[in-house]
Coordinates of C-alpha atoms in Angstrom, one line a residue:
X1 CA 208.2 -33.8 74.9
X2 CA 205.2 -32.6 72.9
X3 CA 205.8 -29.2 71.2
X4 CA 203.6 -26.6 69.6
X5 CA 204.6 -25.4 66.1
X6 CA 203.8 -21.8 65.5
X7 CA 204.2 -20.0 62.2
X8 CA 206.1 -16.7 62.5
X9 CA 206.1 -14.1 59.7
X10 CA 209.7 -13.5 58.4
X11 CA 210.8 -11.7 55.3
X12 CA 208.5 -12.8 52.4
X13 CA 207.4 -16.0 54.1
X14 CA 207.1 -17.7 57.5
X15 CA 209.5 -19.7 59.8
X16 CA 208.4 -22.4 62.2
X17 CA 208.8 -21.9 65.9
X18 CA 208.8 -25.0 68.1
X19 CA 208.0 -24.4 71.8
X20 CA 207.5 -27.1 74.4
X21 CA 203.9 -27.3 75.5
X22 CA 205.1 -27.3 79.1
X23 CA 206.7 -23.9 78.6
X24 CA 204.1 -22.3 76.3
X25 CA 201.8 -20.0 78.2
X26 CA 199.9 -18.4 75.4
X27 CA 199.8 -17.5 71.7
X28 CA 198.4 -13.9 71.2
X29 CA 197.0 -13.3 67.8
X30 CA 194.8 -10.7 66.2
X31 CA 191.5 -12.0 65.1
X32 CA 192.2 -10.3 61.8
X33 CA 194.4 -13.2 60.9
X34 CA 191.5 -15.6 61.1
X35 CA 188.8 -13.2 59.9
X36 CA 187.0 -14.9 57.1
X37 CA 185.1 -13.0 54.3
X38 CA 183.5 -14.5 51.2
X39 CA 184.1 -11.3 49.3
X40 CA 187.1 -10.5 47.2
X41 CA 189.4 -7.6 48.0
X42 CA 188.1 -5.4 45.1
X43 CA 184.5 -5.8 46.2
X44 CA 185.3 -4.8 49.8
X45 CA 187.3 -1.8 48.7
X46 CA 184.7 -0.7 46.1
X47 CA 181.9 -0.9 48.6
X48 CA 183.7 1.5 51.0
X49 CA 184.2 4.0 48.2
X50 CA 180.6 3.8 47.1
X51 CA 179.4 4.2 50.7
X52 CA 181.6 6.9 52.2
X53 CA 181.3 7.7 55.9
X54 CA 180.1 11.3 56.7
X55 CA 181.1 12.5 53.2
X56 CA 179.9 12.8 49.6
X57 CA 181.3 10.3 47.2
X58 CA 184.7 11.0 45.9
X59 CA 183.4 11.4 42.3
X60 CA 181.2 14.2 43.6
X61 CA 184.1 15.9 45.5
X62 CA 186.3 15.7 42.3
X63 CA 183.9 17.6 40.1
X64 CA 185.3 21.1 39.2
X65 CA 188.6 20.4 40.9
X66 CA 191.8 21.0 38.8
X67 CA 194.7 19.9 41.0
X68 CA 193.9 16.6 42.8
X69 CA 196.6 15.0 45.0
X70 CA 196.4 11.5 46.4
X71 CA 198.8 10.8 49.3
X72 CA 199.8 7.2 49.3
X73 CA 202.1 5.1 51.6
X74 CA 205.7 4.4 50.8
X75 CA 207.7 1.2 50.4
X76 CA 207.8 0.5 54.2
X77 CA 204.0 0.0 54.4
X78 CA 202.0 -3.0 53.1
X79 CA 199.1 -1.0 51.7
X80 CA 197.8 -3.0 48.7
X81 CA 198.0 0.0 46.4
X82 CA 197.8 -2.2 43.2
X83 CA 194.2 -2.7 44.2
X84 CA 193.3 0.6 46.0
X85 CA 194.9 3.2 43.7
X86 CA 193.2 2.1 40.5
X87 CA 189.8 2.2 42.3
X88 CA 190.6 5.7 43.6
X89 CA 191.6 7.0 40.2
X90 CA 188.6 5.4 38.6
X91 CA 186.3 7.1 41.1
X92 CA 188.0 10.5 40.6
X93 CA 187.9 10.4 36.8
X94 CA 184.3 9.2 36.7
X95 CA 183.5 12.6 38.4
X96 CA 186.2 14.6 36.6
X97 CA 187.8 13.0 33.5
X98 CA 190.2 15.9 33.0
X99 CA 191.5 16.2 36.5
X100 CA 195.2 16.8 36.9
X101 CA 196.1 14.0 39.4
X102 CA 199.4 13.7 41.3
X103 CA 200.2 10.7 43.5
X104 CA 202.3 11.9 46.4
X105 CA 204.4 9.2 48.1
X106 CA 204.3 9.8 51.9
X107 CA 207.9 8.9 52.8
X108 CA 207.6 10.9 56.1
X109 CA 211.1 10.8 57.6
X110 CA 212.2 7.7 55.6
X111 CA 214.4 7.7 52.6
X112 CA 212.8 8.2 49.2
X113 CA 211.1 5.3 47.5
X114 CA 213.1 3.9 44.6
X115 CA 211.8 3.3 41.0
X116 CA 212.0 -0.5 41.6
X117 CA 210.1 -0.2 44.9
X118 CA 207.4 1.9 43.1
X119 CA 207.1 -0.8 40.4
X120 CA 206.8 -3.5 43.1
X121 CA 204.2 -1.5 45.1
X122 CA 202.1 0.2 42.5
X123 CA 202.5 -1.9 39.4
X124 CA 203.8 -1.0 35.9
X125 CA 200.5 0.6 34.7
X126 CA 200.4 3.2 37.5
X127 CA 204.2 3.9 37.5
X128 CA 204.3 4.4 33.7
X129 CA 201.0 6.3 33.2
X130 CA 200.5 8.4 36.4
X131 CA 202.4 11.3 37.9
X132 CA 204.2 10.1 41.0
X133 CA 206.2 12.3 43.3
X134 CA 208.3 11.3 46.3
X135 CA 207.8 13.6 49.3
X136 CA 211.2 14.7 50.6
X137 CA 211.1 16.0 54.1
X138 CA 214.5 17.6 53.7
X139 CA 213.9 19.5 50.5
X140 CA 213.0 23.0 51.6
X141 CA 211.9 24.1 48.2
X142 CA 209.1 21.6 48.1
X143 CA 207.8 22.6 51.5
X144 CA 205.6 25.4 52.8
X145 CA 205.1 26.9 56.3
X146 CA 201.5 26.3 57.4
X147 CA 201.5 27.4 61.1
X148 CA 202.0 26.1 64.6
X149 CA 201.0 22.7 66.0
X150 CA 199.0 22.4 69.3
X151 CA 202.3 21.2 70.8
X152 CA 204.1 24.4 69.8
X153 CA 206.1 22.8 67.0
X154 CA 206.3 24.3 63.5
X155 CA 203.8 22.9 61.0
X156 CA 205.6 22.7 57.6
X157 CA 204.0 20.6 54.9
X158 CA 204.5 19.5 51.3
X159 CA 203.7 22.3 48.8
X160 CA 201.9 20.0 46.4
X161 CA 199.5 18.8 49.2
X162 CA 198.8 22.4 50.3
X163 CA 198.2 23.7 46.8
X164 CA 195.8 20.9 45.9
X165 CA 192.2 21.7 45.2
X166 CA 191.3 18.3 46.5
X167 CA 193.6 16.4 48.9
X168 CA 192.9 12.6 49.4
X169 CA 194.9 10.0 51.3
X170 CA 195.0 6.2 51.1
X171 CA 196.5 4.0 53.6
X172 CA 195.8 1.2 56.1
X173 CA 194.8 1.0 59.7
X174 CA 196.8 -1.1 62.2
X175 CA 197.8 -0.6 65.8
X176 CA 200.7 1.8 66.0
X177 CA 203.2 1.8 68.9
X178 CA 203.1 5.5 69.7
X179 CA 200.5 7.1 67.4
X180 CA 197.8 4.7 68.7
X181 CA 196.8 3.6 65.1
X182 CA 198.2 4.1 61.6
X183 CA 196.1 5.5 58.8
X184 CA 193.9 8.6 58.5
X185 CA 195.6 11.8 59.7
X186 CA 199.0 10.0 59.7
X187 CA 199.2 10.4 55.9
X188 CA 199.8 14.1 56.4
X189 CA 201.9 14.1 59.6
X190 CA 204.4 12.5 59.4
X191 CA 203.6 11.4 55.8
X192 CA 204.1 14.7 53.9
X193 CA 205.5 16.9 56.7
X194 CA 208.9 18.5 56.9
X195 CA 211.7 16.9 59.0
X196 CA 211.4 19.8 61.4
X197 CA 207.7 19.0 62.0
X198 CA 208.2 15.3 62.4
X199 CA 211.0 15.9 64.9
X200 CA 208.8 18.2 67.0
X201 CA 205.9 15.7 66.9
X202 CA 208.1 12.8 67.9
X203 CA 209.8 14.6 70.8
X204 CA 211.0 12.9 74.0
X205 CA 208.2 14.2 76.2
X206 CA 205.5 13.0 73.9
X207 CA 207.1 9.5 73.3
X208 CA 207.4 9.2 77.1
X209 CA 203.6 9.9 77.6
X210 CA 201.6 7.0 79.0
X211 CA 199.0 7.9 76.3
X212 CA 201.5 7.5 73.4
X213 CA 201.0 3.8 73.2
X214 CA 199.5 1.1 71.0
X215 CA 195.7 1.5 70.5
X216 CA 195.3 4.8 72.4
X217 CA 194.0 7.9 70.7
X218 CA 192.4 9.8 73.5
X219 CA 194.9 12.0 75.4
X220 CA 197.6 11.0 73.0
X221 CA 199.7 14.2 72.3
X222 CA 201.2 12.8 69.1
X223 CA 197.7 12.0 67.7
X224 CA 196.5 15.5 68.7
X225 CA 199.2 17.1 66.5
X226 CA 198.5 14.8 63.6
X227 CA 194.7 15.5 63.6
X228 CA 195.5 19.3 63.6
X229 CA 197.9 18.8 60.6
X230 CA 195.4 16.9 58.6
X231 CA 192.8 19.6 59.2
X232 CA 195.3 22.4 58.3
X233 CA 196.1 20.6 55.1
X234 CA 192.4 20.3 54.3
X235 CA 192.5 16.5 53.9
X236 CA 189.1 16.1 52.3
X237 CA 188.7 12.3 51.9
X238 CA 190.5 9.1 53.2
X239 CA 190.4 5.6 51.9
X240 CA 191.9 3.2 54.5
X241 CA 191.9 -0.6 54.4
X242 CA 192.4 -3.2 57.1
X243 CA 194.5 -6.2 56.1
X244 CA 195.2 -9.8 57.4
X245 CA 198.5 -11.6 57.9
X246 CA 198.7 -12.3 54.2
X247 CA 198.3 -8.5 53.5
X248 CA 194.9 -9.1 52.0
X249 CA 192.0 -6.6 52.5
X250 CA 189.4 -7.7 55.0
X251 CA 187.6 -4.4 55.4
X252 CA 187.8 -0.8 54.1
X253 CA 186.7 2.6 55.3
X254 CA 186.3 5.7 53.1
X255 CA 185.1 9.2 53.7
X256 CA 185.6 12.0 56.3
X257 CA 189.2 12.0 57.6
X258 CA 188.0 11.8 61.3
X259 CA 184.8 9.7 61.1
X260 CA 186.1 7.1 58.6
X261 CA 189.3 6.7 60.5
X262 CA 187.5 6.3 63.9
X263 CA 185.2 3.7 62.4
X264 CA 188.2 1.8 61.1
X265 CA 190.0 2.0 64.5
X266 CA 187.0 0.6 66.2
X267 CA 187.0 -2.4 63.8
X268 CA 190.7 -2.9 64.3
X269 CA 190.4 -2.6 68.1
X270 CA 187.7 -5.3 68.2
X271 CA 190.0 -7.7 66.2
X272 CA 193.4 -6.8 67.5
X273 CA 192.9 -6.5 71.3
X274 CA 194.5 -9.4 73.2
X275 CA 195.1 -9.9 76.9
X276 CA 198.8 -9.9 78.1
X277 CA 200.1 -13.2 79.4
X278 CA 203.3 -12.1 81.3
X279 CA 206.0 -14.6 80.6
X280 CA 209.8 -15.0 81.1
X281 CA 210.3 -15.2 77.4
X282 CA 208.2 -13.2 74.8
X283 CA 208.6 -14.1 71.1
X284 CA 207.4 -12.0 68.3
X285 CA 208.0 -10.7 64.7
X286 CA 207.5 -7.5 62.8
X287 CA 204.9 -9.0 60.5
X288 CA 207.3 -10.0 57.8
X289 CA 208.0 -8.0 54.6
X290 CA 207.9 -5.0 54.1
X291 CA 207.7 -4.1 57.8
X292 CA 210.7 -6.2 58.8
X293 CA 213.3 -4.7 56.4
X294 CA 215.3 -2.9 59.1
X295 CA 215.9 -2.7 62.8
X296 CA 214.3 0.7 63.0
X297 CA 210.9 -0.7 61.9
X298 CA 211.4 -3.9 64.1
X299 CA 211.2 -1.8 67.3
X300 CA 207.4 -1.7 66.7
X301 CA 207.1 -5.5 67.0
X302 CA 209.3 -5.4 70.1
X303 CA 206.7 -3.2 71.9
X304 CA 204.1 -6.0 71.6
X305 CA 206.5 -8.4 73.3
X306 CA 207.4 -5.7 75.8
X307 CA 203.7 -5.5 76.8
X308 CA 203.6 -9.3 77.7
X309 CA 207.2 -9.9 79.0
X310 CA 207.9 -10.0 82.7
X311 CA 210.3 -7.3 83.9
X312 CA 213.8 -8.7 83.3
X313 CA 212.3 -11.1 80.8
X314 CA 213.9 -12.0 77.4
X315 CA 212.3 -10.7 74.1
X316 CA 213.0 -12.6 70.9
X317 CA 212.0 -10.9 67.6
X318 CA 212.3 -12.4 64.1
X319 CA 213.0 -9.6 61.6
X320 CA 215.0 -10.0 58.4
X321 CA 216.6 -6.5 58.5
X322 CA 217.9 -7.0 55.0
X323 CA 217.9 -3.2 54.5
X324 CA 220.1 -2.7 57.6
X325 CA 219.6 -0.6 60.6
X326 CA 217.1 1.9 58.9
X327 CA 218.6 5.1 60.2
X328 CA 222.2 6.3 60.7
X329 CA 221.4 8.5 63.7
X330 CA 219.5 5.6 65.3
X331 CA 222.4 3.3 64.8
X332 CA 225.0 5.8 65.9
X333 CA 223.1 6.5 69.2
X334 CA 223.7 2.9 70.3
X335 CA 227.3 2.8 69.1
X336 CA 228.2 6.0 70.9
X337 CA 226.6 5.1 74.3
X338 CA 227.7 2.3 76.6
X339 CA 224.2 1.5 78.0
X340 CA 220.5 1.8 77.3
X341 CA 220.1 3.8 80.5
X342 CA 222.7 6.3 79.3
X343 CA 220.8 6.7 76.0
X344 CA 217.5 7.3 77.9
X345 CA 219.1 9.8 80.3
X346 CA 220.5 11.9 77.4
X347 CA 217.3 11.8 75.3
X348 CA 215.1 12.9 78.2
X349 CA 217.2 16.0 78.5
X350 CA 216.5 17.0 74.8
X351 CA 213.9 19.7 74.4
X352 CA 211.2 19.5 71.6
X353 CA 212.9 22.0 69.3
X354 CA 216.2 20.2 69.5
X355 CA 214.8 16.7 68.8
X356 CA 217.3 14.7 66.7
X357 CA 216.5 12.3 63.8
X358 CA 215.3 8.9 64.9
X359 CA 215.5 9.9 68.5
X360 CA 212.0 8.4 69.2
X361 CA 213.0 5.0 67.9
X362 CA 216.2 5.1 70.1
X363 CA 214.1 6.2 73.1
X364 CA 211.7 3.3 72.7
X365 CA 214.4 0.7 72.0
X366 CA 216.3 2.0 75.1
X367 CA 213.1 1.8 77.2
X368 CA 212.8 -1.9 76.2
X369 CA 216.5 -2.7 76.7
X370 CA 216.6 -1.2 80.2
X371 CA 214.2 -3.9 81.3
X372 CA 214.8 -6.7 78.9
X373 CA 217.5 -8.6 77.0
X374 CA 216.5 -8.6 73.3
X375 CA 217.6 -11.4 70.9
X376 CA 217.1 -10.4 67.2
X377 CA 216.8 -13.3 64.8
X378 CA 218.0 -12.8 61.3
X379 CA 220.1 -14.5 58.6
X380 CA 219.9 -11.5 56.3
X381 CA 222.1 -8.9 57.8
X382 CA 225.5 -8.5 59.6
X383 CA 225.3 -9.8 63.2
X384 CA 227.7 -7.1 64.3
X385 CA 225.1 -4.5 63.5
X386 CA 222.7 -6.2 65.9
X387 CA 225.2 -6.5 68.7
X388 CA 226.4 -2.9 68.1
X389 CA 222.9 -1.9 69.0
X390 CA 223.0 -3.6 72.4
X391 CA 221.0 -6.7 71.4
X392 CA 222.0 -10.3 71.1
X393 CA 221.9 -12.0 67.7
X394 CA 220.7 -15.4 66.6
X395 CA 220.4 -16.9 63.1
X396 CA 217.3 -19.0 63.9
X397 CA 214.4 -19.0 66.3
X398 CA 215.6 -22.3 67.6
X399 CA 219.0 -20.9 68.5
X400 CA 217.4 -17.8 70.1
X401 CA 215.1 -19.9 72.2
X402 CA 218.0 -22.0 73.4
X403 CA 219.8 -18.7 74.4
X404 CA 216.7 -17.4 76.2
X405 CA 216.4 -20.6 78.2
X406 CA 220.1 -20.4 79.2
X407 CA 219.3 -16.9 80.5
X408 CA 216.0 -17.6 82.2
X409 CA 216.2 -21.4 82.9
X410 CA 214.7 -24.5 81.4
X411 CA 211.3 -24.0 83.1
X412 CA 210.9 -20.4 81.8
X413 CA 207.4 -19.6 80.5
X414 CA 206.9 -18.5 76.9
X415 CA 204.3 -16.2 75.3
X416 CA 204.3 -16.0 71.6
X417 CA 202.9 -13.0 69.6
X418 CA 203.4 -14.2 66.0
X419 CA 202.8 -10.8 64.5
X420 CA 203.7 -8.0 66.9
X421 CA 202.5 -5.1 64.7
X422 CA 199.0 -6.5 64.4
X423 CA 197.9 -6.7 68.1
X424 CA 197.0 -4.4 70.9
X425 CA 198.3 -6.1 74.0
X426 CA 196.5 -4.9 77.1
X427 CA 195.9 -5.9 80.8

């Protein structure tokens, strides 16, 4: 029987998925993965910095500023900072050679980035020669009260960011499963916000909103809070890139925090939008390293499969999860509750001010598990951890597909979303 062979990102490489042509309904891919440009990454990034959107050049903004803070992404995000940060620093110092520059790592609600991870992400030259600071959302001494969010939650942000004469953020724009898109304002909230602020923004009511979905900004209550936080922090300039499946820069947007981000989101939407092909079995990944390091992050990829799986369909996701579950509270929620429905019922009773850590990820995974069986494919973590979280485990995609066909039948239709975090699956 003829088979299609599809490459699925996994850890730092790819694994081959073989699906019978008789069963295969569709392969849904972002056009970004096939987007061809003759220009090298540095040229693309430089042009964006030299032609900012609705903003003076960064070298002009830097003049006369003493304390400049650059917010950058942490170890969980594939922002090519080895390329982008030196360009940002060069632009700042060409306008202000004596500027006191701090690079603030936006860990959001994640654990702190280790020295080894900094070396891997930023390179030796930046780590050894620049001032890098990990944002710690739990360290009250490093935070300052800024006000109240539109949602009513407390806005508490990193002191370094708030005390900066010039606040800049670098990042990347991709579809995001409840903020609509990453990038832009997200560098501030959740990037350098307190745990209290992140919890309020990620409350049960907001996560349940039909507007808190991939590719949606208008009407999205989570996005509204984030925009407000970026304004309150006086985020003056952003530098966001768009990357392909090899994590290479294919476009870049710099300038005003709103206008540049919107332009970038429009570009991503044009590339990433795919039409759902409802199937009995939906297979996806979390885009490989660094996004597939834990189960917490892998929920993102699952939402792409959720959008194209029939109700009661089986979702298969390949994610290494070599760093474990990614959140103790997230893991404990599934251990302590017998069913996904019981988890959902409890979470929907929790008011904004009582939001618990990782509740949002539990809520979304529970939403998926109520309607679908999920098979997580990994050979890099303890299978018991996967089954503890109400999912099935397989070591290989072949094993997972066999399991799925046993559940749904040999004639079951299959839709493949090779990189679940890179697409906006719509009707």
